[in-house]
Amino acid sequence: MRQYFLAMLAAAALSPAIGASAQNAAKRPELFPYPQPPEGITLLRERCNFLVYHFWDRADLKKVFDRPEGLNAAFGDWISFMPYCAADTAHMAIRSFLKDVSKDGKKLLRAAHMAENWTYSDTAAIVSDELYQPFAAAAATSKKIPAAEREHFARHLRRINTTSLGQTMPALPYTATDGTARLLETDSVSSMIVIADPDDTDATTAAIRFSIDPATRSLVESGDLRIAWFYPGELTEAKAEALAKLPDTWTKGVMPEMDEYFTIRIRPAIYLLDENQRIILKDRPYTMALQVFNVMVSQQ
């Protein structure tokens, strides 16, 4: 239903008549009817703004939370419209929804778990730290939620506040291959942090590509790029040997507490940081990092 309705919304931007059909398709009689954008609103962005902000207007929140499956589906539809609307509208809609459900700890906890499922989990339909953050923050700070659940969301919140796009990466603790505890430098050098098992096939391929790519090698040799490769586990003799095979110009080590800092969605996980240690790329294939390095070299 969600995909069909979005297609109808796109068509409605060209034809108000089709918009009326989209309004009929928007109804969800098994739980509550979706809002119907006025026919005078024809642009896709404006129609989605209306939908997102008014989505729960006809929902009786005292009743819909008693129907978890239907509620989860509707919540997913609401979230799915958000990439098509203005960011400010999405933020206001989320704040309004949280204001209503935060009065009841059970409702807030369910809302936070639904947000995690749709925007933050391994199976998230729309991966978005920005959309998940207010739900995690509300759950992490509510005394109406059990302590263990609060810590669950607080851990997610710490990751988001540390490793979202635009955030400044803190000095990361790691264990070098010789067993010494160290901190990753945070001086004025662009960095690429790779989190992967060096024995994995995809990680091995990525390591080879980075080591032979002329642009990447040029940046490393000139001191304009630091590459740090961390295995997300304990230091063993086998892992130390595998890491030792990576180029000597790279920083190498293990990070057993990786989960405290990073949410790994793809492997190898790549984080690109600018010279101010701000995150400029994440959750993207390593080939995109190669493209960035070639652009950096071309601009020198």
PDB file of C-alpha atoms in Angstrom:
ATOM      1  CA  MET A   1       0.000   0.000   0.000  1.00  0.00           C
ATOM      2  CA  ARG A   2       2.808   2.399   0.901  1.00  0.00           C
ATOM      3  CA  GLN A   3       4.571   2.061  -2.479  1.00  0.00           C
ATOM      4  CA  TYR A   4       1.296   2.431  -4.383  1.00  0.00           C
ATOM      5  CA  PHE A   5       0.330   5.509  -2.396  1.00  0.00           C
ATOM      6  CA  LEU A   6       3.691   7.171  -2.991  1.00  0.00           C
ATOM      7  CA  ALA A   7       3.356   6.552  -6.711  1.00  0.00           C
ATOM      8  CA  MET A   8      -0.095   8.100  -6.634  1.00  0.00           C
ATOM      9  CA  LEU A   9       1.270  11.094  -4.749  1.00  0.00           C
ATOM     10  CA  ALA A  10       3.923  11.615  -7.405  1.00  0.00           C
ATOM     11  CA  ALA A  11       1.286  11.473 -10.110  1.00  0.00           C
ATOM     12  CA  ALA A  12      -0.873  13.883  -8.121  1.00  0.00           C
ATOM     13  CA  ALA A  13       1.832  16.506  -8.517  1.00  0.00           C
ATOM     14  CA  LEU A  14       0.849  16.543 -12.189  1.00  0.00           C
ATOM     15  CA  SER A  15      -2.860  15.832 -11.923  1.00  0.00           C
ATOM     16  CA  PRO A  16      -5.144  16.962  -9.078  1.00  0.00           C
ATOM     17  CA  ALA A  17      -7.749  14.522 -10.351  1.00  0.00           C
ATOM     18  CA  ILE A  18      -5.431  11.601  -9.690  1.00  0.00           C
ATOM     19  CA  GLY A  19      -4.830  13.137  -6.257  1.00  0.00           C
ATOM     20  CA  ALA A  20      -8.431  12.376  -5.351  1.00  0.00           C
ATOM     21  CA  SER A  21      -7.812   8.699  -6.116  1.00  0.00           C
ATOM     22  CA  ALA A  22      -4.711   8.828  -3.974  1.00  0.00           C
ATOM     23  CA  GLN A  23      -6.795  10.163  -1.107  1.00  0.00           C
ATOM     24  CA  ASN A  24      -9.107   7.156  -1.337  1.00  0.00           C
ATOM     25  CA  ALA A  25      -6.145   4.787  -1.504  1.00  0.00           C
ATOM     26  CA  ALA A  26      -4.741   6.426   1.606  1.00  0.00           C
ATOM     27  CA  LYS A  27      -7.502   5.159   3.869  1.00  0.00           C
ATOM     28  CA  ARG A  28      -6.619   2.361   6.261  1.00  0.00           C
ATOM     29  CA  PRO A  29      -9.956   1.094   7.605  1.00  0.00           C
ATOM     30  CA  GLU A  30      -8.374  -1.731   9.586  1.00  0.00           C
ATOM     31  CA  LEU A  31      -6.737   0.780  11.968  1.00  0.00           C
ATOM     32  CA  PHE A  32      -7.514   4.422  11.109  1.00  0.00           C
ATOM     33  CA  PRO A  33      -7.901   6.515   7.928  1.00  0.00           C
ATOM     34  CA  TYR A  34      -4.828   8.306   6.692  1.00  0.00           C
ATOM     35  CA  PRO A  35      -5.045  12.085   6.192  1.00  0.00           C
ATOM     36  CA  GLN A  36      -6.180  13.369   2.822  1.00  0.00           C
ATOM     37  CA  PRO A  37      -4.107  16.252   1.396  1.00  0.00           C
ATOM     38  CA  PRO A  38      -6.342  19.022  -0.010  1.00  0.00           C
ATOM     39  CA  GLU A  39      -6.685  18.939  -3.792  1.00  0.00           C
ATOM     40  CA  GLY A  40      -5.119  22.378  -3.974  1.00  0.00           C
ATOM     41  CA  ILE A  41      -1.821  20.944  -2.741  1.00  0.00           C
ATOM     42  CA  THR A  42      -0.300  19.382  -5.845  1.00  0.00           C
ATOM     43  CA  LEU A  43       3.477  19.244  -5.279  1.00  0.00           C
ATOM     44  CA  LEU A  44       4.804  15.934  -3.971  1.00  0.00           C
ATOM     45  CA  ARG A  45       6.862  17.583  -1.229  1.00  0.00           C
ATOM     46  CA  GLU A  46       3.931  19.664   0.007  1.00  0.00           C
ATOM     47  CA  ARG A  47       1.564  16.687  -0.047  1.00  0.00           C
ATOM     48  CA  CYS A  48       4.041  14.624   1.960  1.00  0.00           C
ATOM     49  CA  ASN A  49       4.481  17.536   4.375  1.00  0.00           C
ATOM     50  CA  PHE A  50       0.732  17.418   4.984  1.00  0.00           C
ATOM     51  CA  LEU A  51       0.678  13.639   5.330  1.00  0.00           C
ATOM     52  CA  VAL A  52       3.567  13.460   7.764  1.00  0.00           C
ATOM     53  CA  TYR A  53       2.395  16.295   9.989  1.00  0.00           C
ATOM     54  CA  HIS A  54      -1.258  15.222  10.094  1.00  0.00           C
ATOM     55  CA  PHE A  55      -0.701  11.466   9.894  1.00  0.00           C
ATOM     56  CA  TRP A  56      -1.999  10.644  13.394  1.00  0.00           C
ATOM     57  CA  ASP A  57      -4.841  13.201  13.470  1.00  0.00           C
ATOM     58  CA  ARG A  58      -7.548  10.569  13.031  1.00  0.00           C
ATOM     59  CA  ALA A  59      -5.854   7.923  15.158  1.00  0.00           C
ATOM     60  CA  ASP A  60      -7.122   7.209  18.655  1.00  0.00           C
ATOM     61  CA  LEU A  61      -3.796   6.568  20.335  1.00  0.00           C
ATOM     62  CA  LYS A  62      -5.575   4.993  23.294  1.00  0.00           C
ATOM     63  CA  LYS A  63      -6.847   2.254  20.994  1.00  0.00           C
ATOM     64  CA  VAL A  64      -4.290   1.823  18.211  1.00  0.00           C
ATOM     65  CA  PHE A  65      -1.571   0.807  20.665  1.00  0.00           C
ATOM     66  CA  ASP A  66      -3.716  -2.223  21.509  1.00  0.00           C
ATOM     67  CA  ARG A  67      -3.263  -3.444  17.912  1.00  0.00           C
ATOM     68  CA  PRO A  68       0.534  -3.809  17.624  1.00  0.00           C
ATOM     69  CA  GLU A  69       0.732  -5.323  14.137  1.00  0.00           C
ATOM     70  CA  GLY A  70      -1.482  -2.715  12.517  1.00  0.00           C
ATOM     71  CA  LEU A  71       0.227   0.037  14.519  1.00  0.00           C
ATOM     72  CA  ASN A  72       3.677  -1.083  13.391  1.00  0.00           C
ATOM     73  CA  ALA A  73       2.581  -1.111   9.743  1.00  0.00           C
ATOM     74  CA  ALA A  74       1.066   2.361  10.038  1.00  0.00           C
ATOM     75  CA  PHE A  75       4.162   3.645  11.823  1.00  0.00           C
ATOM     76  CA  GLY A  76       6.250   2.293   8.961  1.00  0.00           C
ATOM     77  CA  ASP A  77       4.074   4.091   6.432  1.00  0.00           C
ATOM     78  CA  TRP A  78       4.486   7.341   8.385  1.00  0.00           C
ATOM     79  CA  ILE A  79       8.262   6.967   8.458  1.00  0.00           C
ATOM     80  CA  SER A  80       8.347   6.065   4.767  1.00  0.00           C
ATOM     81  CA  PHE A  81       6.794   9.390   3.782  1.00  0.00           C
ATOM     82  CA  MET A  82       9.431  11.387   5.685  1.00  0.00           C
ATOM     83  CA  PRO A  83      12.235  11.258   3.078  1.00  0.00           C
ATOM     84  CA  TYR A  84       9.860  13.065   0.703  1.00  0.00           C
ATOM     85  CA  CYS A  85       8.954  15.879   3.078  1.00  0.00           C
ATOM     86  CA  ALA A  86      10.833  18.844   4.566  1.00  0.00           C
ATOM     87  CA  ALA A  87      13.178  17.969   7.438  1.00  0.00           C
ATOM     88  CA  ASP A  88      11.578  20.583   9.694  1.00  0.00           C
ATOM     89  CA  THR A  89       8.167  19.061   9.095  1.00  0.00           C
ATOM     90  CA  ALA A  90       9.410  15.572   9.987  1.00  0.00           C
ATOM     91  CA  HIS A  91      11.023  16.876  13.180  1.00  0.00           C
ATOM     92  CA  MET A  92       7.866  18.733  14.246  1.00  0.00           C
ATOM     93  CA  ALA A  93       5.693  15.700  13.525  1.00  0.00           C
ATOM     94  CA  ILE A  94       7.947  13.430  15.570  1.00  0.00           C
ATOM     95  CA  ARG A  95       8.010  15.881  18.480  1.00  0.00           C
ATOM     96  CA  SER A  96       4.218  16.095  18.426  1.00  0.00           C
ATOM     97  CA  PHE A  97       3.840  12.308  18.360  1.00  0.00           C
ATOM     98  CA  LEU A  98       6.354  11.839  21.183  1.00  0.00           C
ATOM     99  CA  LYS A  99       4.618  14.489  23.276  1.00  0.00           C
ATOM    100  CA  ASP A 100       1.437  12.405  23.121  1.00  0.00           C
ATOM    101  CA  VAL A 101       2.943   8.970  23.732  1.00  0.00           C
ATOM    102  CA  SER A 102       5.546   9.988  26.333  1.00  0.00           C
ATOM    103  CA  LYS A 103       2.805  10.298  28.947  1.00  0.00           C
ATOM    104  CA  ASP A 104       2.639   6.489  29.024  1.00  0.00           C
ATOM    105  CA  GLY A 105       5.884   4.550  29.473  1.00  0.00           C
ATOM    106  CA  LYS A 106       4.579   1.471  27.674  1.00  0.00           C
ATOM    107  CA  LYS A 107       3.487   3.489  24.653  1.00  0.00           C
ATOM    108  CA  LEU A 108       6.784   5.376  24.544  1.00  0.00           C
ATOM    109  CA  LEU A 109       8.764   2.149  24.745  1.00  0.00           C
ATOM    110  CA  ARG A 110       6.769   0.605  21.910  1.00  0.00           C
ATOM    111  CA  ALA A 111       7.193   3.748  19.805  1.00  0.00           C
ATOM    112  CA  ALA A 112      10.953   3.705  20.390  1.00  0.00           C
ATOM    113  CA  HIS A 113      11.188   0.051  19.402  1.00  0.00           C
ATOM    114  CA  MET A 114       9.145   0.694  16.261  1.00  0.00           C
ATOM    115  CA  ALA A 115      11.444   3.586  15.360  1.00  0.00           C
ATOM    116  CA  GLU A 116      14.455   1.345  15.930  1.00  0.00           C
ATOM    117  CA  ASN A 117      12.925  -1.338  13.725  1.00  0.00           C
ATOM    118  CA  TRP A 118      12.127   1.025  10.848  1.00  0.00           C
ATOM    119  CA  THR A 119      15.146   3.366  10.920  1.00  0.00           C
ATOM    120  CA  TYR A 120      18.062   1.886  12.877  1.00  0.00           C
ATOM    121  CA  SER A 121      18.051  -1.924  12.971  1.00  0.00           C
ATOM    122  CA  ASP A 122      19.868  -4.253  10.588  1.00  0.00           C
ATOM    123  CA  THR A 123      16.605  -4.700   8.686  1.00  0.00           C
ATOM    124  CA  ALA A 124      15.565  -1.015   8.721  1.00  0.00           C
ATOM    125  CA  ALA A 125      13.595   0.009   5.650  1.00  0.00           C
ATOM    126  CA  ILE A 126      14.861   3.602   5.885  1.00  0.00           C
ATOM    127  CA  VAL A 127      18.195   3.914   7.683  1.00  0.00           C
ATOM    128  CA  SER A 128      18.255   7.321   9.343  1.00  0.00           C
ATOM    129  CA  ASP A 129      20.064   8.364  12.526  1.00  0.00           C
ATOM    130  CA  GLU A 130      18.296  11.711  12.235  1.00  0.00           C
ATOM    131  CA  LEU A 131      14.809  10.182  12.409  1.00  0.00           C
ATOM    132  CA  TYR A 132      15.707   7.666  15.104  1.00  0.00           C
ATOM    133  CA  GLN A 133      17.562  10.074  17.413  1.00  0.00           C
ATOM    134  CA  PRO A 134      14.523  11.800  19.016  1.00  0.00           C
ATOM    135  CA  PHE A 135      12.887   8.444  19.792  1.00  0.00           C
ATOM    136  CA  ALA A 136      16.096   7.066  21.314  1.00  0.00           C
ATOM    137  CA  ALA A 137      16.591  10.252  23.321  1.00  0.00           C
ATOM    138  CA  ALA A 138      13.033  10.176  24.672  1.00  0.00           C
ATOM    139  CA  ALA A 139      13.299   6.533  25.708  1.00  0.00           C
ATOM    140  CA  ALA A 140      16.797   6.901  27.165  1.00  0.00           C
ATOM    141  CA  THR A 141      15.737   9.696  29.495  1.00  0.00           C
ATOM    142  CA  SER A 142      12.265   8.546  30.557  1.00  0.00           C
ATOM    143  CA  LYS A 143      11.929   7.253  34.117  1.00  0.00           C
ATOM    144  CA  LYS A 144       8.716   5.555  33.023  1.00  0.00           C
ATOM    145  CA  ILE A 145      10.789   2.981  31.118  1.00  0.00           C
ATOM    146  CA  PRO A 146      12.724   0.114  32.805  1.00  0.00           C
ATOM    147  CA  ALA A 147      16.409   0.848  33.407  1.00  0.00           C
ATOM    148  CA  ALA A 148      17.632  -1.926  31.089  1.00  0.00           C
ATOM    149  CA  GLU A 149      15.546  -0.535  28.240  1.00  0.00           C
ATOM    150  CA  ARG A 150      16.750   3.000  28.949  1.00  0.00           C
ATOM    151  CA  GLU A 151      20.359   1.819  28.692  1.00  0.00           C
ATOM    152  CA  HIS A 152      19.582   0.028  25.415  1.00  0.00           C
ATOM    153  CA  PHE A 153      18.470   3.292  23.826  1.00  0.00           C
ATOM    154  CA  ALA A 154      21.145   5.331  25.604  1.00  0.00           C
ATOM    155  CA  ARG A 155      23.791   3.142  23.964  1.00  0.00           C
ATOM    156  CA  HIS A 156      22.268   3.833  20.550  1.00  0.00           C
ATOM    157  CA  LEU A 157      22.089   7.527  21.363  1.00  0.00           C
ATOM    158  CA  ARG A 158      25.794   7.630  22.266  1.00  0.00           C
ATOM    159  CA  ARG A 159      26.675   6.024  18.932  1.00  0.00           C
ATOM    160  CA  ILE A 160      24.499   8.474  17.027  1.00  0.00           C
ATOM    161  CA  ASN A 161      25.945  11.468  18.857  1.00  0.00           C
ATOM    162  CA  THR A 162      29.457  10.200  18.120  1.00  0.00           C
ATOM    163  CA  THR A 163      29.313   8.834  14.598  1.00  0.00           C
ATOM    164  CA  SER A 164      26.547  10.600  12.681  1.00  0.00           C
ATOM    165  CA  LEU A 165      27.397  12.549   9.554  1.00  0.00           C
ATOM    166  CA  GLY A 166      28.826  15.930  10.492  1.00  0.00           C
ATOM    167  CA  GLN A 167      29.782  14.852  14.011  1.00  0.00           C
ATOM    168  CA  THR A 168      33.374  15.135  15.232  1.00  0.00           C
ATOM    169  CA  MET A 169      34.897  11.734  15.906  1.00  0.00           C
ATOM    170  CA  PRO A 170      36.437  11.486  19.383  1.00  0.00           C
ATOM    171  CA  ALA A 171      39.894  10.033  20.013  1.00  0.00           C
ATOM    172  CA  LEU A 172      39.290   6.309  19.633  1.00  0.00           C
ATOM    173  CA  PRO A 173      40.923   3.824  22.023  1.00  0.00           C
ATOM    174  CA  TYR A 174      42.333   0.692  20.399  1.00  0.00           C
ATOM    175  CA  THR A 175      44.890  -2.016  20.980  1.00  0.00           C
ATOM    176  CA  ALA A 176      47.831  -2.110  18.571  1.00  0.00           C
ATOM    177  CA  THR A 177      49.075  -5.400  17.158  1.00  0.00           C
ATOM    178  CA  ASP A 178      51.906  -5.395  19.723  1.00  0.00           C
ATOM    179  CA  GLY A 179      49.340  -5.385  22.538  1.00  0.00           C
ATOM    180  CA  THR A 180      49.774  -1.779  23.643  1.00  0.00           C
ATOM    181  CA  ALA A 181      46.744   0.421  24.387  1.00  0.00           C
ATOM    182  CA  ARG A 182      46.622   3.529  22.209  1.00  0.00           C
ATOM    183  CA  LEU A 183      44.423   6.369  21.031  1.00  0.00           C
ATOM    184  CA  LEU A 184      43.866   7.158  17.380  1.00  0.00           C
ATOM    185  CA  GLU A 185      45.383  10.534  16.590  1.00  0.00           C
ATOM    186  CA  THR A 186      43.066  13.489  16.006  1.00  0.00           C
ATOM    187  CA  ASP A 187      45.441  15.944  14.346  1.00  0.00           C
ATOM    188  CA  SER A 188      44.622  17.961  11.228  1.00  0.00           C
ATOM    189  CA  VAL A 189      44.783  15.086   8.742  1.00  0.00           C
ATOM    190  CA  SER A 190      41.929  13.505   6.811  1.00  0.00           C
ATOM    191  CA  SER A 191      41.273   9.961   7.959  1.00  0.00           C
ATOM    192  CA  MET A 192      39.665   6.779   6.754  1.00  0.00           C
ATOM    193  CA  ILE A 193      38.619   4.357   9.475  1.00  0.00           C
ATOM    194  CA  VAL A 194      37.983   0.816   8.310  1.00  0.00           C
ATOM    195  CA  ILE A 195      36.262  -1.647  10.630  1.00  0.00           C
ATOM    196  CA  ALA A 196      36.530  -5.176   9.319  1.00  0.00           C
ATOM    197  CA  ASP A 197      37.999  -8.617   9.791  1.00  0.00           C
ATOM    198  CA  PRO A 198      41.096  -8.595   7.539  1.00  0.00           C
ATOM    199  CA  ASP A 199      40.485 -12.273   6.783  1.00  0.00           C
ATOM    200  CA  ASP A 200      37.063 -11.673   5.241  1.00  0.00           C
ATOM    201  CA  THR A 201      36.971 -11.894   1.456  1.00  0.00           C
ATOM    202  CA  ASP A 202      35.333  -8.499   0.912  1.00  0.00           C
ATOM    203  CA  ALA A 203      37.706  -6.863   3.386  1.00  0.00           C
ATOM    204  CA  THR A 204      40.717  -8.415   1.656  1.00  0.00           C
ATOM    205  CA  THR A 205      39.510  -7.096  -1.683  1.00  0.00           C
ATOM    206  CA  ALA A 206      39.020  -3.623  -0.213  1.00  0.00           C
ATOM    207  CA  ALA A 207      42.503  -3.670   1.349  1.00  0.00           C
ATOM    208  CA  ILE A 208      44.067  -4.591  -1.980  1.00  0.00           C
ATOM    209  CA  ARG A 209      42.133  -1.885  -3.817  1.00  0.00           C
ATOM    210  CA  PHE A 210      43.214   0.795  -1.316  1.00  0.00           C
ATOM    211  CA  SER A 211      46.829  -0.357  -1.318  1.00  0.00           C
ATOM    212  CA  ILE A 212      47.211  -0.270  -5.112  1.00  0.00           C
ATOM    213  CA  ASP A 213      45.018   2.749  -5.902  1.00  0.00           C
ATOM    214  CA  PRO A 214      47.368   5.551  -7.053  1.00  0.00           C
ATOM    215  CA  ALA A 215      45.285   8.357  -5.542  1.00  0.00           C
ATOM    216  CA  THR A 216      44.994   6.653  -2.155  1.00  0.00           C
ATOM    217  CA  ARG A 217      48.701   5.855  -2.046  1.00  0.00           C
ATOM    218  CA  SER A 218      49.593   9.404  -3.047  1.00  0.00           C
ATOM    219  CA  LEU A 219      47.497  10.886  -0.224  1.00  0.00           C
ATOM    220  CA  VAL A 220      48.941   8.507   2.370  1.00  0.00           C
ATOM    221  CA  GLU A 221      52.527   9.059   1.266  1.00  0.00           C
ATOM    222  CA  SER A 222      52.117  12.852   1.275  1.00  0.00           C
ATOM    223  CA  GLY A 223      50.688  12.763   4.803  1.00  0.00           C
ATOM    224  CA  ASP A 224      47.291  14.077   3.694  1.00  0.00           C
ATOM    225  CA  LEU A 225      45.443  10.869   4.595  1.00  0.00           C
ATOM    226  CA  ARG A 226      45.605   8.475   7.522  1.00  0.00           C
ATOM    227  CA  ILE A 227      44.189   4.977   7.095  1.00  0.00           C
ATOM    228  CA  ALA A 228      43.286   3.148  10.297  1.00  0.00           C
ATOM    229  CA  TRP A 229      42.109  -0.469  10.101  1.00  0.00           C
ATOM    230  CA  PHE A 230      40.509  -2.043  13.182  1.00  0.00           C
ATOM    231  CA  TYR A 231      39.361  -5.589  13.781  1.00  0.00           C
ATOM    232  CA  PRO A 232      36.146  -5.514  15.876  1.00  0.00           C
ATOM    233  CA  GLY A 233      37.213  -8.131  18.395  1.00  0.00           C
ATOM    234  CA  GLU A 234      39.911  -9.330  20.736  1.00  0.00           C
ATOM    235  CA  LEU A 235      43.574  -9.395  19.778  1.00  0.00           C
ATOM    236  CA  THR A 236      44.747 -12.918  18.945  1.00  0.00           C
ATOM    237  CA  GLU A 237      47.929 -14.164  17.342  1.00  0.00           C
ATOM    238  CA  ALA A 238      46.037 -15.018  14.158  1.00  0.00           C
ATOM    239  CA  LYS A 239      44.452 -11.561  13.908  1.00  0.00           C
ATOM    240  CA  ALA A 240      47.743  -9.856  14.673  1.00  0.00           C
ATOM    241  CA  GLU A 241      49.336 -11.757  11.780  1.00  0.00           C
ATOM    242  CA  ALA A 242      46.447 -10.895   9.445  1.00  0.00           C
ATOM    243  CA  LEU A 243      46.630  -7.196  10.359  1.00  0.00           C
ATOM    244  CA  ALA A 244      50.414  -7.215   9.907  1.00  0.00           C
ATOM    245  CA  LYS A 245      49.903  -8.047   6.229  1.00  0.00           C
ATOM    246  CA  LEU A 246      48.243  -4.667   5.676  1.00  0.00           C
ATOM    247  CA  PRO A 247      50.522  -1.827   4.482  1.00  0.00           C
ATOM    248  CA  ASP A 248      53.032  -0.566   7.051  1.00  0.00           C
ATOM    249  CA  THR A 249      51.879   3.010   6.447  1.00  0.00           C
ATOM    250  CA  TRP A 250      48.457   2.203   7.900  1.00  0.00           C
ATOM    251  CA  THR A 251      47.431   2.290  11.561  1.00  0.00           C
ATOM    252  CA  LYS A 252      46.343  -1.223  12.573  1.00  0.00           C
ATOM    253  CA  GLY A 253      44.816  -2.745  15.672  1.00  0.00           C
ATOM    254  CA  VAL A 254      41.768  -4.237  17.344  1.00  0.00           C
ATOM    255  CA  MET A 255      38.777  -2.573  18.964  1.00  0.00           C
ATOM    256  CA  PRO A 256      36.877  -5.010  21.218  1.00  0.00           C
ATOM    257  CA  GLU A 257      34.490  -2.262  22.361  1.00  0.00           C
ATOM    258  CA  MET A 258      33.627  -1.227  18.827  1.00  0.00           C
ATOM    259  CA  ASP A 259      29.891  -1.468  19.618  1.00  0.00           C
ATOM    260  CA  GLU A 260      30.241   1.477  21.994  1.00  0.00           C
ATOM    261  CA  TYR A 261      31.170   3.744  19.090  1.00  0.00           C
ATOM    262  CA  PHE A 262      29.896   2.308  15.815  1.00  0.00           C
ATOM    263  CA  THR A 263      26.810   0.757  14.293  1.00  0.00           C
ATOM    264  CA  ILE A 264      28.038  -1.574  11.558  1.00  0.00           C
ATOM    265  CA  ARG A 265      25.597  -1.931   8.668  1.00  0.00           C
ATOM    266  CA  ILE A 266      27.935  -2.970   5.863  1.00  0.00           C
ATOM    267  CA  ARG A 267      31.273  -4.766   5.826  1.00  0.00           C
ATOM    268  CA  PRO A 268      33.867  -3.505   5.504  1.00  0.00           C
ATOM    269  CA  ALA A 269      32.555  -0.458   7.360  1.00  0.00           C
ATOM    270  CA  ILE A 270      34.126   2.763   6.108  1.00  0.00           C
ATOM    271  CA  TYR A 271      34.144   6.127   7.875  1.00  0.00           C
ATOM    272  CA  LEU A 272      35.739   9.111   6.141  1.00  0.00           C
ATOM    273  CA  LEU A 273      36.763  12.088   8.269  1.00  0.00           C
ATOM    274  CA  ASP A 274      37.898  15.494   7.068  1.00  0.00           C
ATOM    275  CA  GLU A 275      40.932  17.320   8.471  1.00  0.00           C
ATOM    276  CA  ASN A 276      38.782  18.504  11.409  1.00  0.00           C
ATOM    277  CA  GLN A 277      37.786  14.879  12.159  1.00  0.00           C
ATOM    278  CA  ARG A 278      34.193  15.508  11.084  1.00  0.00           C
ATOM    279  CA  ILE A 279      32.489  12.500   9.538  1.00  0.00           C
ATOM    280  CA  ILE A 280      31.787  13.138   5.867  1.00  0.00           C
ATOM    281  CA  LEU A 281      30.987   9.608   4.647  1.00  0.00           C
ATOM    282  CA  LYS A 282      29.634   6.460   6.302  1.00  0.00           C
ATOM    283  CA  ASP A 283      27.510   3.416   5.534  1.00  0.00           C
ATOM    284  CA  ARG A 284      28.653   3.412   1.917  1.00  0.00           C
ATOM    285  CA  PRO A 285      30.665   0.885  -0.151  1.00  0.00           C
ATOM    286  CA  TYR A 286      34.441   1.248  -0.011  1.00  0.00           C
ATOM    287  CA  THR A 287      34.435   2.094  -3.720  1.00  0.00           C
ATOM    288  CA  MET A 288      32.920   5.471  -2.843  1.00  0.00           C
ATOM    289  CA  ALA A 289      35.943   6.235  -0.670  1.00  0.00           C
ATOM    290  CA  LEU A 290      38.176   5.479  -3.640  1.00  0.00           C
ATOM    291  CA  GLN A 291      36.187   7.976  -5.689  1.00  0.00           C
ATOM    292  CA  VAL A 292      36.580  10.621  -2.967  1.00  0.00           C
ATOM    293  CA  PHE A 293      40.358  10.098  -2.879  1.00  0.00           C
ATOM    294  CA  ASN A 294      40.633  10.499  -6.631  1.00  0.00           C
ATOM    295  CA  VAL A 295      38.713  13.782  -6.412  1.00  0.00           C
ATOM    296  CA  MET A 296      40.983  14.958  -3.579  1.00  0.00           C
ATOM    297  CA  VAL A 297      44.089  14.272  -5.655  1.00  0.00           C
ATOM    298  CA  SER A 298      42.641  15.957  -8.739  1.00  0.00           C
ATOM    299  CA  GLN A 299      42.045  19.128  -6.715  1.00  0.00           C
ATOM    300  CA  GLN A 300      45.560  19.334  -5.315  1.00  0.00           C
TER     301      GLN A 300
END
